[in-house]
mmCIF file of C-alpha atoms in Angstrom:
data_model
loop_
_atom_site.group_PDB
_atom_site.id
_atom_site.type_symbol
_atom_site.label_atom_id
_atom_site.label_comp_id
_atom_site.label_asym_id
_atom_site.label_seq_id
_atom_site.Cartn_x
_atom_site.Cartn_y
_atom_site.Cartn_z
ATOM 1 C CA UNK L 165 15.704 33.870 3.540
ATOM 2 C CA UNK L 166 17.796 35.568 6.197
ATOM 3 C CA UNK L 167 16.204 37.277 9.186
ATOM 4 C CA UNK L 168 19.553 38.723 10.196
ATOM 5 C CA UNK L 169 20.002 42.482 9.788
ATOM 6 C CA UNK L 170 23.791 42.207 10.023
ATOM 7 C CA UNK L 171 24.801 41.025 6.557
ATOM 8 C CA UNK L 172 27.989 41.046 4.466
ATOM 9 C CA UNK L 173 28.785 44.248 2.578
ATOM 10 C CA UNK L 174 31.250 45.192 -0.152
ATOM 11 C CA UNK L 175 33.129 47.680 2.059
ATOM 12 C CA UNK L 176 36.866 46.975 2.268
ATOM 13 C CA UNK L 177 37.819 46.200 5.916
ATOM 14 C CA UNK L 178 41.078 48.163 5.516
ATOM 15 C CA UNK L 179 39.169 51.235 4.338
ATOM 16 C CA UNK L 180 36.799 50.886 7.293
ATOM 17 C CA UNK L 181 39.703 50.619 9.764
ATOM 18 C CA UNK L 182 41.497 53.572 8.174
ATOM 19 C CA UNK L 183 38.458 55.725 8.961
ATOM 20 C CA UNK L 184 38.331 54.796 12.677
ATOM 21 C CA UNK L 185 38.893 58.080 14.537
ATOM 22 C CA UNK L 186 40.299 56.723 17.798
ATOM 23 C CA UNK L 187 44.047 56.153 17.235
ATOM 24 C CA UNK L 188 44.341 53.177 19.625
ATOM 25 C CA UNK L 189 41.227 51.465 18.205
ATOM 26 C CA UNK L 190 42.496 51.972 14.640
ATOM 27 C CA UNK L 191 45.975 50.602 15.444
ATOM 28 C CA UNK L 192 44.555 47.660 17.425
ATOM 29 C CA UNK L 193 42.056 47.045 14.611
ATOM 30 C CA UNK L 194 44.839 46.692 12.049
ATOM 31 C CA UNK L 195 46.748 44.385 14.413
ATOM 32 C CA UNK L 196 43.636 42.210 14.850
ATOM 33 C CA UNK L 197 43.043 42.207 11.087
ATOM 34 C CA UNK L 198 46.571 40.911 10.484
ATOM 35 C CA UNK L 199 46.347 38.296 13.232
ATOM 36 C CA UNK L 200 42.908 37.010 12.274
ATOM 37 C CA UNK L 201 43.862 36.906 8.571
ATOM 38 C CA UNK L 202 46.889 34.777 9.461
ATOM 39 C CA UNK L 203 45.186 32.495 11.993
ATOM 40 C CA UNK L 204 41.850 31.932 10.226
ATOM 41 C CA UNK L 205 43.234 31.839 6.674
ATOM 42 C CA UNK L 206 39.852 33.304 5.691
ATOM 43 C CA UNK L 207 39.057 36.527 3.852
ATOM 44 C CA UNK L 208 37.842 39.336 6.128
ATOM 45 C CA UNK L 209 34.403 40.693 5.226
ATOM 46 C CA UNK L 210 32.538 43.695 6.585
ATOM 47 C CA UNK L 211 29.271 42.640 8.217
ATOM 48 C CA UNK L 212 26.975 45.611 8.549
ATOM 49 C CA UNK L 213 28.618 48.993 8.969
ATOM 50 C CA UNK L 214 31.133 48.161 11.706
ATOM 51 C CA UNK L 215 31.998 44.451 12.147
ATOM 52 C CA UNK L 216 34.830 42.625 10.403
ATOM 53 C CA UNK L 217 33.936 38.940 10.244
ATOM 54 C CA UNK L 218 35.645 35.733 9.151
ATOM 55 C CA UNK L 219 33.940 32.702 7.638
ATOM 56 C CA UNK L 220 30.233 32.246 7.098
ATOM 57 C CA UNK L 221 27.667 29.671 8.155
ATOM 58 C CA UNK L 222 23.922 29.213 7.873
ATOM 59 C CA UNK L 223 21.822 28.714 10.997
ATOM 60 C CA UNK L 224 18.203 27.725 11.498
ATOM 61 C CA UNK L 225 16.518 27.729 14.894
ATOM 62 C CA UNK L 226 13.562 25.575 15.938
ATOM 63 C CA UNK L 227 11.503 28.788 15.930
ATOM 64 C CA UNK L 228 12.012 29.017 12.169
ATOM 65 C CA UNK L 229 14.373 31.996 12.371
ATOM 66 C CA UNK L 230 17.335 31.493 10.070
ATOM 67 C CA UNK L 231 20.167 33.392 8.497
ATOM 68 C CA UNK L 232 23.862 33.595 7.815
ATOM 69 C CA UNK L 233 26.564 34.876 10.117
ATOM 70 C CA UNK L 234 30.344 34.867 10.552
ATOM 71 C CA UNK L 235 32.456 32.441 12.646
ATOM 72 C CA UNK L 236 34.411 35.112 14.502
ATOM 73 C CA UNK L 237 35.207 38.771 14.116
ATOM 74 C CA UNK L 238 35.756 42.130 15.762
ATOM 75 C CA UNK L 239 34.650 45.730 15.831
ATOM 76 C CA UNK L 240 36.564 48.784 17.048
ATOM 77 C CA UNK L 241 33.757 50.464 19.013
ATOM 78 C CA UNK L 242 34.145 53.828 20.736
ATOM 79 C CA UNK L 243 33.975 52.387 24.256
ATOM 80 C CA UNK L 244 36.078 49.281 23.632
ATOM 81 C CA UNK L 245 37.183 46.660 21.133
ATOM 82 C CA UNK L 246 34.457 44.041 20.696
ATOM 83 C CA UNK L 247 35.587 40.541 19.747
ATOM 84 C CA UNK L 248 32.994 38.052 18.524
ATOM 85 C CA UNK L 249 33.308 34.291 18.958
ATOM 86 C CA UNK L 250 30.014 32.872 17.784
ATOM 87 C CA UNK L 251 30.010 29.615 19.777
ATOM 88 C CA UNK L 252 30.033 31.911 22.820
ATOM 89 C CA UNK L 253 32.595 32.594 25.483
ATOM 90 C CA UNK L 254 31.271 29.795 27.723
ATOM 91 C CA UNK L 255 32.546 27.258 25.196
ATOM 92 C CA UNK L 256 36.079 28.576 25.632
ATOM 93 C CA UNK L 257 36.318 29.333 29.342
ATOM 94 C CA UNK L 258 39.808 27.785 29.506
ATOM 95 C CA UNK L 259 41.124 30.545 27.223
ATOM 96 C CA UNK L 260 39.484 33.368 29.148
ATOM 97 C CA UNK L 261 41.232 32.455 32.389
ATOM 98 C CA UNK L 262 44.515 33.147 30.554
ATOM 99 C CA UNK L 263 43.477 35.980 28.219
ATOM 100 C CA UNK L 264 44.052 38.981 30.468
ATOM 101 C CA UNK L 265 41.857 41.988 31.236
ATOM 102 C CA UNK L 266 38.482 41.631 29.508
ATOM 103 C CA UNK L 267 34.708 41.533 30.004
ATOM 104 C CA UNK L 268 32.266 39.146 28.360
ATOM 105 C CA UNK L 269 28.773 39.271 26.866
ATOM 106 C CA UNK L 270 26.690 36.607 25.051
ATOM 107 C CA UNK L 271 29.144 35.955 22.210
ATOM 108 C CA UNK L 272 31.272 39.051 22.771
ATOM 109 C CA UNK L 273 34.525 39.751 24.521
ATOM 110 C CA UNK L 274 35.249 43.386 25.338
ATOM 111 C CA UNK L 275 38.768 44.716 25.757
ATOM 112 C CA UNK L 276 40.085 48.237 26.182
ATOM 113 C CA UNK L 277 43.305 47.674 24.258
ATOM 114 C CA UNK L 278 45.340 44.775 22.919
ATOM 115 C CA UNK L 279 48.128 45.565 25.386
ATOM 116 C CA UNK L 280 45.760 44.367 28.155
ATOM 117 C CA UNK L 281 45.574 40.817 26.811
ATOM 118 C CA UNK L 282 47.833 37.926 25.845
ATOM 119 C CA UNK L 283 47.839 37.881 22.029
ATOM 120 C CA UNK L 284 49.052 34.269 21.985
ATOM 121 C CA UNK L 285 45.958 33.209 23.913
ATOM 122 C CA UNK L 286 43.762 35.276 21.565
ATOM 123 C CA UNK L 287 45.331 33.463 18.602
ATOM 124 C CA UNK L 288 44.603 30.082 20.241
ATOM 125 C CA UNK L 289 41.020 31.161 20.928
ATOM 126 C CA UNK L 290 40.521 32.349 17.348
ATOM 127 C CA UNK L 291 41.895 29.096 15.905
ATOM 128 C CA UNK L 292 39.701 27.001 18.245
ATOM 129 C CA UNK L 293 36.598 28.996 17.278
ATOM 130 C CA UNK L 294 37.174 28.578 13.534
ATOM 131 C CA UNK L 295 37.951 24.881 13.941
ATOM 132 C CA UNK L 296 34.731 24.383 15.937
ATOM 133 C CA UNK L 297 32.600 26.338 13.459
ATOM 134 C CA UNK L 298 34.013 24.507 10.417
ATOM 135 C CA UNK L 299 33.458 21.126 12.109
ATOM 136 C CA UNK L 300 29.908 22.070 13.105
ATOM 137 C CA UNK L 301 28.741 23.920 9.994
ATOM 138 C CA UNK L 302 31.202 23.001 7.275
#
């Protein structure tokens, strides 16, 4: 049984991105969709109402909390583009020194626009995240 409120939905990620009002977020969202599709070789899935995620794994904490979540993903939020790398940004500090202008949270990376970052580094980071998650969770 999953305790996670953010679960996969049947919404088409392209339809979701098409409805994003902010022009830059919508354009950057489609660029991220293309890049992550190519790099992960996984099908994009909407998780909850606003996150596009790639891959899926099951977790169970010592506390008994368990659920399913995605390996990596993104969401075009109003304030910024949120990128999710589930192992956490601390695992990939070498990439963040080269990424460009960004801020970090627990497992989130916030950017204003793709033009602020090095897309080659983002591709490396995405590939490393998926490789790590597949090796750890299958």
